[in-house]
Every structure is written in C-alpha cells, then in structure tokens.
Tab-separated table of C-alpha atoms in Angstrom:
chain	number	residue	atom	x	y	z
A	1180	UNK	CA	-14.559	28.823	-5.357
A	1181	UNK	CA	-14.159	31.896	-3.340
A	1182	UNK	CA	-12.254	35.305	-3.036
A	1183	UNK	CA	-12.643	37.983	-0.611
A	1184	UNK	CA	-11.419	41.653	0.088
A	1185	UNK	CA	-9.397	42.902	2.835
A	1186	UNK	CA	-9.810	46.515	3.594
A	1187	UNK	CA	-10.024	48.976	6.442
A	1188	UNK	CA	-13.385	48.197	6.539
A	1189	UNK	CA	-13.022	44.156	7.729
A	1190	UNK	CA	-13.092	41.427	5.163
A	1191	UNK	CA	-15.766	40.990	2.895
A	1192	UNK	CA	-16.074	37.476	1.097
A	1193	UNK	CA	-17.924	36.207	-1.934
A	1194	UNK	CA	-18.398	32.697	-3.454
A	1195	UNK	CA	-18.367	32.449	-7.229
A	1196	UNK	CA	-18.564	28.868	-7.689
A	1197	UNK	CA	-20.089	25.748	-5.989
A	1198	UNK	CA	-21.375	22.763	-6.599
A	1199	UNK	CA	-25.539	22.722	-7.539
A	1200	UNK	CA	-27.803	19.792	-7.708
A	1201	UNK	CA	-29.230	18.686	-11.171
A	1202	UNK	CA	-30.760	15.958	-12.922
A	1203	UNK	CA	-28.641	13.622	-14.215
A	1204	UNK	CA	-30.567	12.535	-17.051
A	1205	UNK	CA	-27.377	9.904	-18.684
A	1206	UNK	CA	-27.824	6.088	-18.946
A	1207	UNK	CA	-25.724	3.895	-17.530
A	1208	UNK	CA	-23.303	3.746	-20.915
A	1209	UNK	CA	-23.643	7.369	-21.214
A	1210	UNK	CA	-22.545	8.089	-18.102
A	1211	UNK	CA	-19.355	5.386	-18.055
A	1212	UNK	CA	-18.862	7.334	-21.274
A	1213	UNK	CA	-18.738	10.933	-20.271
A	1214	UNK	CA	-16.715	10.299	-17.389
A	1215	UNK	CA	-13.898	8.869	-18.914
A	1216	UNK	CA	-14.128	11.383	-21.463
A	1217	UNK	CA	-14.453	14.313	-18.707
A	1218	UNK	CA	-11.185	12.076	-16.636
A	1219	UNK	CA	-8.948	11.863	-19.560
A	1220	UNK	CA	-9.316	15.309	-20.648
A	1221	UNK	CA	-8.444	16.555	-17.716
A	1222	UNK	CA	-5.409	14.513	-17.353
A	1223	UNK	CA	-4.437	15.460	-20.867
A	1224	UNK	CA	-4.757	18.976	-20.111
A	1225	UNK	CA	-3.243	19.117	-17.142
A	1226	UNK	CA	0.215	17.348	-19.037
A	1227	UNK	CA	1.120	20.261	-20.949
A	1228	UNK	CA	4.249	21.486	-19.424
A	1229	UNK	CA	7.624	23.872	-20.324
A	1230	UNK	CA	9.429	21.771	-17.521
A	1231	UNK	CA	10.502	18.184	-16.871
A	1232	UNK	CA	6.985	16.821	-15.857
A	1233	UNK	CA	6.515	12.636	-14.613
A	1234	UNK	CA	3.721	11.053	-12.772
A	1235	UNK	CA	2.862	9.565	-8.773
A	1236	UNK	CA	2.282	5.768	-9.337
A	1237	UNK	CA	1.298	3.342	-6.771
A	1238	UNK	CA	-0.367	0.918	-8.749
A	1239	UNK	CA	-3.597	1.802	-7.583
A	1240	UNK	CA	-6.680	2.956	-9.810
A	1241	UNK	CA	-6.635	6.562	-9.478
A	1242	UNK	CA	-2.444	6.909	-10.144
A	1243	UNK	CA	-2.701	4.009	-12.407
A	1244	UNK	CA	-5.502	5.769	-14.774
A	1245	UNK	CA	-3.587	9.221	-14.907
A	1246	UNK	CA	0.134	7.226	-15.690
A	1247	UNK	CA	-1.952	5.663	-18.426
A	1248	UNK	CA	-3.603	8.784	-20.087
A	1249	UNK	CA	0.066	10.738	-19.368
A	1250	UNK	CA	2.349	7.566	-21.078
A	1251	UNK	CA	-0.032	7.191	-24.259
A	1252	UNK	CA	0.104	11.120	-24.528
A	1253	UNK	CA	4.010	11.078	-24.560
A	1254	UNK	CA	3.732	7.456	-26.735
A	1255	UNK	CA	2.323	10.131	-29.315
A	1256	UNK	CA	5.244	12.512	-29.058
A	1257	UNK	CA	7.823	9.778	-29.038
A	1258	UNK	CA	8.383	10.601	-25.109
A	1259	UNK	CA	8.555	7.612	-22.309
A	1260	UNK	CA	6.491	9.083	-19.217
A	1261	UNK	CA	8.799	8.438	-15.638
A	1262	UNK	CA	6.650	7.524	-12.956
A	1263	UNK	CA	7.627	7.357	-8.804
A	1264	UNK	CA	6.498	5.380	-5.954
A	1265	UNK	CA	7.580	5.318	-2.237
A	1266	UNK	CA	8.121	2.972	0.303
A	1267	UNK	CA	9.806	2.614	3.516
A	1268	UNK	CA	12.692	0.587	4.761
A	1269	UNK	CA	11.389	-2.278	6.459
A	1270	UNK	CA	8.384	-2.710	5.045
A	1271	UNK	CA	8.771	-5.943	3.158
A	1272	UNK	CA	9.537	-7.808	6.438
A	1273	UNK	CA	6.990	-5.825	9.165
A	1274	UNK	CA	3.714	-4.958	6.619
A	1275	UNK	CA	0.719	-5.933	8.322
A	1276	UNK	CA	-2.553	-6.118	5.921
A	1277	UNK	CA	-5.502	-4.658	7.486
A	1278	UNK	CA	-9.108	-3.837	6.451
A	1279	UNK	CA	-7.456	-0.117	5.130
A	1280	UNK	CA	-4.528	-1.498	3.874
A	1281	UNK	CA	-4.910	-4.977	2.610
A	1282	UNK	CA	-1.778	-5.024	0.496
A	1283	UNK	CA	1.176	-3.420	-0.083
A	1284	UNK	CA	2.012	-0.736	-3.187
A	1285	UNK	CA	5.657	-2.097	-4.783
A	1286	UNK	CA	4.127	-5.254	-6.635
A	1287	UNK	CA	1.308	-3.429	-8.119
A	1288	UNK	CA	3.497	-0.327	-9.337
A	1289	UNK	CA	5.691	-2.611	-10.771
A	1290	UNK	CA	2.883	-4.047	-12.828
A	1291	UNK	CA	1.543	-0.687	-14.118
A	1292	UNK	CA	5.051	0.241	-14.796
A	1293	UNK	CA	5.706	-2.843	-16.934
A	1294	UNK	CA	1.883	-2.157	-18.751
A	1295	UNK	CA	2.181	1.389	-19.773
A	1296	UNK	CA	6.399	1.137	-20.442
A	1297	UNK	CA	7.200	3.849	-17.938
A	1298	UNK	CA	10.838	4.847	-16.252
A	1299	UNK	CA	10.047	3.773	-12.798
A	1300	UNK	CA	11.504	5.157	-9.812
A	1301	UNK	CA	10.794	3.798	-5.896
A	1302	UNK	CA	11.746	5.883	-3.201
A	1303	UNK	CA	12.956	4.255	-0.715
A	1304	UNK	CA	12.162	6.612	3.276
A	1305	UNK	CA	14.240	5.210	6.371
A	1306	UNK	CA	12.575	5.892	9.614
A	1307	UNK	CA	15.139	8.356	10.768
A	1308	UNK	CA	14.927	10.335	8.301
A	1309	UNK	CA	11.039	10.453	8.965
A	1310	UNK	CA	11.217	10.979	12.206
A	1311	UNK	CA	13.392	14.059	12.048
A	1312	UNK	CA	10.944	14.992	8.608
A	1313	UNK	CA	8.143	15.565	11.006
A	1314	UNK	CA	9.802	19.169	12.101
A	1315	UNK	CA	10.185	20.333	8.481
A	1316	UNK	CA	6.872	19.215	7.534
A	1317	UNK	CA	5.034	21.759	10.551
A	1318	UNK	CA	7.734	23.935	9.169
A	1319	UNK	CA	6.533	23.406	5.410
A	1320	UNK	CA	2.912	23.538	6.323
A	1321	UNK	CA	2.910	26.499	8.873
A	1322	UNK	CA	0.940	24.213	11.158
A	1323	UNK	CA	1.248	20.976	13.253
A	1324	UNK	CA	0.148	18.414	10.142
A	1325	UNK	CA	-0.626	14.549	9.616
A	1326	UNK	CA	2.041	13.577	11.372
A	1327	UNK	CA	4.362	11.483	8.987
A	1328	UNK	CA	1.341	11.560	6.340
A	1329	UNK	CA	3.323	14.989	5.703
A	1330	UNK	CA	7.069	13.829	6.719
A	1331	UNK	CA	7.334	10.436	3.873
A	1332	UNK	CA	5.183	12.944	1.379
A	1333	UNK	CA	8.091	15.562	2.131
A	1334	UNK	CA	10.881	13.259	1.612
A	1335	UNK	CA	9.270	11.757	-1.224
A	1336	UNK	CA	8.772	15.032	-2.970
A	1337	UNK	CA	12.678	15.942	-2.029
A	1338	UNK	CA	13.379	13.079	-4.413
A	1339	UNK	CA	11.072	13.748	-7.141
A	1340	UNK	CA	12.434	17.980	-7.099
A	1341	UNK	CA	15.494	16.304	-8.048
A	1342	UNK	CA	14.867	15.339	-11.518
A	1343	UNK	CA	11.307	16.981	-11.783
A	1344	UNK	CA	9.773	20.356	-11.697
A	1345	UNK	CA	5.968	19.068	-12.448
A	1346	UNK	CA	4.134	16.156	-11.312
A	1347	UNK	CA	0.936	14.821	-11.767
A	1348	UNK	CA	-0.842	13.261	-8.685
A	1349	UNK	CA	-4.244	11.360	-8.097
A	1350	UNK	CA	-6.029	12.895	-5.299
A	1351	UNK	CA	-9.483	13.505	-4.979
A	1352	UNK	CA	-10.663	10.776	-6.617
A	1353	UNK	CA	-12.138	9.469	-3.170
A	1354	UNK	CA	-13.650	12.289	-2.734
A	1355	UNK	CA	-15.245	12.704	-5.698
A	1356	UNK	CA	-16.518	9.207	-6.711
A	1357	UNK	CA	-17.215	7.421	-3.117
A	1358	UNK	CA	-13.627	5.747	-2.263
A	1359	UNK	CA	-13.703	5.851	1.318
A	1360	UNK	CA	-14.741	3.393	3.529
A	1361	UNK	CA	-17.226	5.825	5.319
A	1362	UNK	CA	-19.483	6.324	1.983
A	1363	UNK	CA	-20.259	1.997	2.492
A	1364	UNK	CA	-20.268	1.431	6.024
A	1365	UNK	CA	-23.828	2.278	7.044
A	1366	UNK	CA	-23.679	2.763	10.563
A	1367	UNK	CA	-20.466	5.476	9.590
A	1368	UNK	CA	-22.358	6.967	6.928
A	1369	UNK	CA	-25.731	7.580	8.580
A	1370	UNK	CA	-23.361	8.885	12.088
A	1371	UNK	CA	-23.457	12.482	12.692
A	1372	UNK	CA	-20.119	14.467	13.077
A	1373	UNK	CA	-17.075	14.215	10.481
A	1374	UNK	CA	-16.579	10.172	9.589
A	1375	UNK	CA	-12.800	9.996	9.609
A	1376	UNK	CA	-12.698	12.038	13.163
A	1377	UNK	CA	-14.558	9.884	15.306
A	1378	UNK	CA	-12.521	10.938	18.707
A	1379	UNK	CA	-12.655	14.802	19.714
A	1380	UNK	CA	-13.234	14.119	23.071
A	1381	UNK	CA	-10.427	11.219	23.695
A	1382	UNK	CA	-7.772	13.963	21.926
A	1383	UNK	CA	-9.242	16.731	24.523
A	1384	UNK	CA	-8.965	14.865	26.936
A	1385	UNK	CA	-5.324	15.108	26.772
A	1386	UNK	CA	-5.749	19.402	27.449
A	1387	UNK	CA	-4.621	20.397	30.519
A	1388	UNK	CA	-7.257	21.472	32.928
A	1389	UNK	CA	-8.297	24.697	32.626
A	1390	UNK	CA	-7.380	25.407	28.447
A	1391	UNK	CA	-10.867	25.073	26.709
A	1392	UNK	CA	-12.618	26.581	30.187
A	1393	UNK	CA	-16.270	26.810	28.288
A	1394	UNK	CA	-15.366	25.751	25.358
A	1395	UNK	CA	-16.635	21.690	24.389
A	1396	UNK	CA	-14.653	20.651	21.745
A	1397	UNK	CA	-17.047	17.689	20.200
A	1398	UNK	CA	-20.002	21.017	20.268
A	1399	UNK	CA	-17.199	23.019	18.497
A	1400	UNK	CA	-16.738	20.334	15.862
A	1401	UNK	CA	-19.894	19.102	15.523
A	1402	UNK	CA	-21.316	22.949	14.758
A	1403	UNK	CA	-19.257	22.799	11.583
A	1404	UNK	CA	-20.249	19.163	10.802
A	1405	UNK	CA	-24.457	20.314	10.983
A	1406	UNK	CA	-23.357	23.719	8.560
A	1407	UNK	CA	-21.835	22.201	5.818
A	1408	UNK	CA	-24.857	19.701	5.951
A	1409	UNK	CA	-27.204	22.451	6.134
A	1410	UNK	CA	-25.109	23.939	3.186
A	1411	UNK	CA	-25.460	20.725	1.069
A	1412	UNK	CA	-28.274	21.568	-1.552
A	1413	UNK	CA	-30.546	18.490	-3.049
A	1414	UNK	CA	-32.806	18.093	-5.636
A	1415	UNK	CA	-36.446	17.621	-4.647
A	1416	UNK	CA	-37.384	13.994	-6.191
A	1417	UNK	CA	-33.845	12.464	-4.242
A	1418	UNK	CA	-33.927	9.466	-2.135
A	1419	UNK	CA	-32.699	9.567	1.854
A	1420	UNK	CA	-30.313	7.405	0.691
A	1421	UNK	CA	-29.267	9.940	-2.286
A	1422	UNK	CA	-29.570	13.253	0.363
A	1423	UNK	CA	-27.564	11.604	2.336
A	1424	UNK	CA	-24.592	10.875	-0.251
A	1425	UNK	CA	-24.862	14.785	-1.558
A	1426	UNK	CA	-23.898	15.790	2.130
A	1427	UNK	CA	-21.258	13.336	2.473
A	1428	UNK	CA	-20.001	14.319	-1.054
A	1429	UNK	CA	-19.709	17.708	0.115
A	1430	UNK	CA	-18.205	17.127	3.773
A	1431	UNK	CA	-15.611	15.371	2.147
A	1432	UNK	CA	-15.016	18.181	-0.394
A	1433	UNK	CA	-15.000	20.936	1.914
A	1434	UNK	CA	-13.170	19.132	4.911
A	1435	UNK	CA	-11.509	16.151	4.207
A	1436	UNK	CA	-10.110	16.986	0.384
A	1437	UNK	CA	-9.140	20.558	2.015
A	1438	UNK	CA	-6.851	18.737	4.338
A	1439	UNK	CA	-5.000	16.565	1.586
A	1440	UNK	CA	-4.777	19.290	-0.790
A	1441	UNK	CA	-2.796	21.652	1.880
A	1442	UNK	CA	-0.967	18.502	2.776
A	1443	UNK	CA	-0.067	18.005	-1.162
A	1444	UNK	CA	0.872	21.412	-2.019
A	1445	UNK	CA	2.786	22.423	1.189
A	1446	UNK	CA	4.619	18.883	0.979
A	1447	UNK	CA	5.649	19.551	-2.600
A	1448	UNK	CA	6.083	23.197	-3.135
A	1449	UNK	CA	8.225	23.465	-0.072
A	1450	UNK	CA	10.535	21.265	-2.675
A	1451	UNK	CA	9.540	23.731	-5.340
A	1452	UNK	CA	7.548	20.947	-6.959
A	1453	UNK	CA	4.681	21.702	-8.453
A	1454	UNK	CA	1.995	18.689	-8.482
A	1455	UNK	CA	-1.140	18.792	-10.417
A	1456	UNK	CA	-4.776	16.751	-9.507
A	1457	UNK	CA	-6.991	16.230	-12.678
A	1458	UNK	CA	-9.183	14.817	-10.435
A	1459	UNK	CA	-10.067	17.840	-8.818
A	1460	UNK	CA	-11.411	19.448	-12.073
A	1461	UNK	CA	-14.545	21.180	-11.394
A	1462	UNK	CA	-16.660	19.772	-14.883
A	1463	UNK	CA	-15.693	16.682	-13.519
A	1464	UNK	CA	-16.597	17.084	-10.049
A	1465	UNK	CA	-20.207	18.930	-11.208
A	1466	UNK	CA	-20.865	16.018	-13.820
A	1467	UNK	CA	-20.158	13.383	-11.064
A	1468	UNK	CA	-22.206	15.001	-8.064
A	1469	UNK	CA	-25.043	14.635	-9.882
A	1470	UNK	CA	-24.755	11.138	-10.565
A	1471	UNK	CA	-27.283	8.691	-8.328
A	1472	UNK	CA	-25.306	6.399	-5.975
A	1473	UNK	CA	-26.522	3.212	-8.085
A	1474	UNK	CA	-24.544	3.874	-10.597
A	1475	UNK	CA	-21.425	5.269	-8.303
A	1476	UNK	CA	-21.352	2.464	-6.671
A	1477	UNK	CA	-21.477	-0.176	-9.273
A	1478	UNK	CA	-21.003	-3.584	-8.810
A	1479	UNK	CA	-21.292	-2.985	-5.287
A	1480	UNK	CA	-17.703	-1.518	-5.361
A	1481	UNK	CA	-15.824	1.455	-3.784
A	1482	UNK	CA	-15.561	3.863	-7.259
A	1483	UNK	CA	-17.407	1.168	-8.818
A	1484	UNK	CA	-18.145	3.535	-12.188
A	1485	UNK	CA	-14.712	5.137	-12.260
A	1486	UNK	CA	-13.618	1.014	-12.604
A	1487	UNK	CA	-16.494	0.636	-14.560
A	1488	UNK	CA	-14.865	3.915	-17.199
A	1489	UNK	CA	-11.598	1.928	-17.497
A	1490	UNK	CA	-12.436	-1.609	-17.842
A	1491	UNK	CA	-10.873	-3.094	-20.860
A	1492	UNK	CA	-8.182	-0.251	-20.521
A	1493	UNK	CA	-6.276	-0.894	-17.975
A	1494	UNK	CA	-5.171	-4.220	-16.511
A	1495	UNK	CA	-7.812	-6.486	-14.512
A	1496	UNK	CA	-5.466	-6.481	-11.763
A	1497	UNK	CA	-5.474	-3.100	-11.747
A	1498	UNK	CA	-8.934	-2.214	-12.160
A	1499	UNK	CA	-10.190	-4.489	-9.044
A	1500	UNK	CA	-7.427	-4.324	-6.546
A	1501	UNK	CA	-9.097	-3.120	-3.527
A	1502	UNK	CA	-8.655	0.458	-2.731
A	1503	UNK	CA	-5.262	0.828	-0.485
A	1504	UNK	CA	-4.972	4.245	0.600
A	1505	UNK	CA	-1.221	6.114	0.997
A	1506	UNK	CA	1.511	3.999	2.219
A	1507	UNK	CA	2.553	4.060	5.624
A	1508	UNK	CA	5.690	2.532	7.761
A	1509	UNK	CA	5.030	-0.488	9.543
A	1510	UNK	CA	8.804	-0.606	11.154
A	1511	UNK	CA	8.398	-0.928	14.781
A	1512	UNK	CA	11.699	1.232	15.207
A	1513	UNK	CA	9.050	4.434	13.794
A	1514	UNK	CA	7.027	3.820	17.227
A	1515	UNK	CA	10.574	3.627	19.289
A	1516	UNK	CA	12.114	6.605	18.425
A	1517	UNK	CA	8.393	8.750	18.510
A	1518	UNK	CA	8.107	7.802	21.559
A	1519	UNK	CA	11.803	8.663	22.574
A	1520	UNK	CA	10.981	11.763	21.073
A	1521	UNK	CA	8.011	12.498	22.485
A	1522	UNK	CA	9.187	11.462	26.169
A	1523	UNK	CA	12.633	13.751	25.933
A	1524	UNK	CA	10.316	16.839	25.430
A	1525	UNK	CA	7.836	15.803	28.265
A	1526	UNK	CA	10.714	16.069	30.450
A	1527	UNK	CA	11.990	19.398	29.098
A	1528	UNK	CA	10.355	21.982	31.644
A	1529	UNK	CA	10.654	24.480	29.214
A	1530	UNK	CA	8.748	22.174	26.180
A	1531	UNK	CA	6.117	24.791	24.961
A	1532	UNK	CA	3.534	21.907	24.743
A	1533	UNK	CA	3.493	21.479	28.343
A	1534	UNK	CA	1.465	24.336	28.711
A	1535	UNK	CA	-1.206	22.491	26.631
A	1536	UNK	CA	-0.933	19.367	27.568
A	1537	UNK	CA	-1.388	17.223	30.950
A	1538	UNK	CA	1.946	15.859	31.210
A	1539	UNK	CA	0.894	13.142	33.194
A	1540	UNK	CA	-1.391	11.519	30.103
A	1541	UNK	CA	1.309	11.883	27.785
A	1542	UNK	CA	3.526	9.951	29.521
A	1543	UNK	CA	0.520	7.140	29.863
A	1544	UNK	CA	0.855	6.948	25.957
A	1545	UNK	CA	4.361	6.814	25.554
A	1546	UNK	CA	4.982	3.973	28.011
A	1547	UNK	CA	1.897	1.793	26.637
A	1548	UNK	CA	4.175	2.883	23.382
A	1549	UNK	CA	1.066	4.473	21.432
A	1550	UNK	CA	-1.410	1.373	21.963
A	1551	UNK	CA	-3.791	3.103	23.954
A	1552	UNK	CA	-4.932	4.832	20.966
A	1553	UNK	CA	-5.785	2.268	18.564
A	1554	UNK	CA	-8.828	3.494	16.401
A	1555	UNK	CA	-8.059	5.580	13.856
A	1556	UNK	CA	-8.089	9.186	15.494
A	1557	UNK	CA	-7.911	11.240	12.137
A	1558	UNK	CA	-8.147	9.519	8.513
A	1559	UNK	CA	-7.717	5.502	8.398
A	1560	UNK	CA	-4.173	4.681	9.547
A	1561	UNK	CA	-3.390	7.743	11.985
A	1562	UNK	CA	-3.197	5.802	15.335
A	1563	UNK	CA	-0.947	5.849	18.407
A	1564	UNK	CA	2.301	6.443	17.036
A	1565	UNK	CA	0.869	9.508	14.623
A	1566	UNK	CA	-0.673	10.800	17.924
A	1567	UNK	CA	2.689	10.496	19.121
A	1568	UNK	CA	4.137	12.170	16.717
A	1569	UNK	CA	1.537	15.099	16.185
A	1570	UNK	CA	2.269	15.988	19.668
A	1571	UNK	CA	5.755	16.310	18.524
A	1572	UNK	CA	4.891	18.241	15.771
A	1573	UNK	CA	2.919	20.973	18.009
A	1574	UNK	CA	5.893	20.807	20.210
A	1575	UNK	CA	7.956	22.009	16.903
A	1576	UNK	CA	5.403	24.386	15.563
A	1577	UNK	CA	5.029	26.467	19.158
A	1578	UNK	CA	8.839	26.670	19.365
C-alpha cells in the first residue's frame, strides 16, 4: 500500500503497508481452518451491494469457491446468485489441451452451476469481434495490453454491464497460494529474471536498429527482477527452499498480480462494471505469506491447502480439476485475420510502429503465421498470434 504527494517540490512517496515475515505458529488443521475462515469472510464481505451484483464462474477452484460462498449468502436471503462464463466460437471443434490448458471451461461451469443452483449465463466471443476488441482494449487500458487477454475480457464484461453493475471475480488466488506453474517447476523457480517473461531479448530483437542505442533490455528487466528480491524480507530460521518461495510470493504480487489487476479493472470499468477480488484481501494475503510451503503445497498440488480448505464443500470434481488458467480462442481464423491485420499496417508507410519496429522481421512472423514464436513470451498462452496482435495494439495506441 502506497500514496505519495505531488507538489512543486517533485513527488514524495511513502509506503504504509506491506507484507512482513512472521512465524506461523498454526497446525496443519488450524491453518486449513483459518483460511477458509479468512476466504469466506472476505467473499461475504465483499457481496454487500446497493446494485445488481452476480459472480465470474468457470468452474475452476478459485471462481467455483467465491460462487459458492456468494449463492449460500443469497440462499439465506431467499436470492438465486447469476453467475457468467465465456467462451469463444469455435472452440468446441479446434480446443487443443496442453500442459496450461488441459481442458476446457463450459463442462465444468455447467457442473458448479447445477451444484450451487445458480442463473448461468455463457458468453459466447466470435473472433471478429476480438480482433477489432484489441483497439478498444489499448484504448480502455491507456496502453498496448495482453493482447486479446484484454479484448475477450472486454467483450465479456460488455455483456455482464448489461444486466450487472457489480461482479465478483477470482483473481489472485495464484498469486497468493502458489497456482502457477513457475512456483513447481524447479529449474523455473530457482531461474533468475521474472518466470512468466522468459524472452526480452527475442521481443528486442524485433527494435529497429538504433532505438535502445545503450540501453540492454534483459539488464533493464533483470535490475527490477534482483530489487524486488532484494526487497523480499525473510525470517531468520527459513529454509532456501522457504526464502526462495517469499521472493517468488512477492514478484508475483508486485509484478505479475499488478498486471492482471490493471487488466481487470480497465477491462471492466471501461463497461462501468465494477468487479471485486476477495482474494486480494490483505489479512488474507498476510496470514497466507507466512505459511511454510509444506503445507501450501499439500498433497503435492498447485493450491494444495486452498483445496485442502474446501474439501467436503465443494464437489470432488471441482476441488481436483487441474488448474486451467483464462480461456483463450483456439479458432485458427484468430491467427488469419491478426496476421492480415498486422501485414496491412506493415505496408502502411505512415504505420507509427514502423518507426519502432524492423519491418523486415515483422513480416518474417506474419508469413510463418505467428509460429516462430512458440514459447510463451508473456504469461502461459501468449504466443505468436498474441505477439501478433500486441504489435497491433502498439500500432493502435501510438496513433
């Protein structure tokens, strides 16, 4: 938590709040105990509402636990909760699992849905529509974003304005109790730089020569990787092991959970929805960085305690589906018209990015149709085609 002072004498800042290291002196059942307690009261607090308020459900733990709490809450008041989902056209014939994305959202929603007797809503995104999203979403975030990461969550939010004023949303939760892929992959975790931006220098290298002059771009990033780790406070009886998670706890809370936050409320308030993340509540947050990685990671399992909390609550199913992070489109035609897109404004002489960008490399991508970058440039799913369209989106934002 911070706030600062403009004046005529330059801007003075001042942090209030952060998070400290402490014992945790709990037992296993204490812990599982105070965290659901700390989880659901936050939920339940952040459901009181003047407006028309529903729920983001994709049937996976984090917006299955909150569409719980929020539909026994209105059970009480002799309210049904509405819950939404999103999807894209297309999908059910061209989904490809992968190690990110090992299933698809629809069935599981469904499921939840049925379970906690909720007014379910799917939105339904056609690539189009997406593609032509991605220049309202730099417009709605003020900066060139996460590609259509920001265009579906745009569109989806449209839909939910419609009927809605309040929602109530599940990020953070990765953040918070270990979710990501990077907190169990040792040869990620123990890496230095950020772990879901593992490609500065393949992204500079599409600069034209001449742009960063002295500056080196992985030096640049790196410098801010080493001061939040220098930042990171521990206590003095941790483990490597338990060092180590404290600073990738707080690299993912500083950087990473920035990014999706701006990306959540910029999305959704530029739709004049407002859309809450219990998740985020700092007793929470304090009470679970303190908590050793043993028992975080119980069972061996991505948010193995936050499972662990709700076990017997909510459906088996629910409870051990794999984590499956926000949906993207898998329709071919998204990679087509991109790199349309994308190629119409390389050969536009007067396209702003070509003063950034070496025209010639950009063109390289767009005829290998994206595949040259397959790894996952920023996040877990942001590859060729997202490039692609990022390009297009600092194209929009310069104009």
């Amino acid at each position: 938590g911070e706030y600062a002072f403009f004046d005529k004498n330059g801007l003075k800042r001042k942090k209030y709040w952060s998070l400290s290291p402490k014992p945790h002196k709990d037992n296993l059942e204490q812990t599982i105990e105070k965290t659901r307690f700390l989880l659901c009261d936050s939920i339940s607090r952040q459901l009181v509402s003047d407006v028309p308020l529903c729920t983001f459900l994709s049937g996976g733990l984090d917006s299955s636990i909150i569409s719980y709490v929020a539909a026994k809450e209105y059970e009480k008041e002799g309210r049904k909760l509405s819950t939404y989902s999103t999807d894209y056209k297309g999908n059910e014939i061209y989904f490809k699992a992968n190690s990110f994305q090992p299933d698809e959202d629809a069935p599981w929603a469904k499921l939840m849905s049925e379970f906690i007797g909720s007014d379910h809503k799917n939105v339904l995104i056609d690539t189009p529509e997406l593609i032509q999203a991605l220049h309202d979403a730099t417009k709605a975030r003020d900066l060139p974003g996460m590609a259509d990461v920001d265009s579906s969550l745009l569109l989806f939010c449209k839909e939910v304005k419609k009927e809605f004023t309040v929602a109530v949303s599940g990020e953070c939760a990765d953040e918070i109790f270990g979710g990501y892929p990077w907190y169990h992959n040792k040869d990620i975790l123990y890496s230095e730089g950020f772990p879901w931006s593992r490609s500065t220098e393949q992204r500079a290298d599409l600069l034209r020569d001449g742009i960063l002059k002295n500056i080196n771009p992985f030096e640049f990033v790196n410098s801010h990787y080493q001061k939040t780790v220098a930042e990171t406070l521990s206590n003095d009886f941790d483990s490597p092991l338990e060092k180590r998670m404290k600073e990738m706890f707080m690299l993912n809370v500083k950087w990473f959970m920035q990014t999706l936050l701006d990306r959540k409320d910029r999305m959704s308030m530029a739709n004049g929805l407002e859309v809450r993340v219990p998740f985020c509540d700092h007793e929470l947050a304090e009470y679970v960085f303190n908590i050793p990685w043993e028992i975080k990671s119980l069972d061996g399992r991505e948010k193995g305690l936050l499972r662990k909390a709700m076990a017997g609550i909510l459906p088996d199913e629910i409870i051990w589906r794999k984590k499956s992070p926000y949906p993207k489109t898998h329709n071919p035609e998204y990679t087509r018209l991109v790199c349309a897109e994308l190629d119409s404004i390389l050969k536009d002489k007067n396209a702003p990015l070509l003063s950034l960008i070496d025209k010639d490399k950009a063109m390289e991508i767009t005829s290998a149709r994206g595949e040259s970058y397959t790894a996952p440039w920023f996040g877990q799913l942001m590859t060729g085609p997202q490039m692609m369209a990022y390009l297009i989106q600092i194209n929009t934002w310069l104009k």
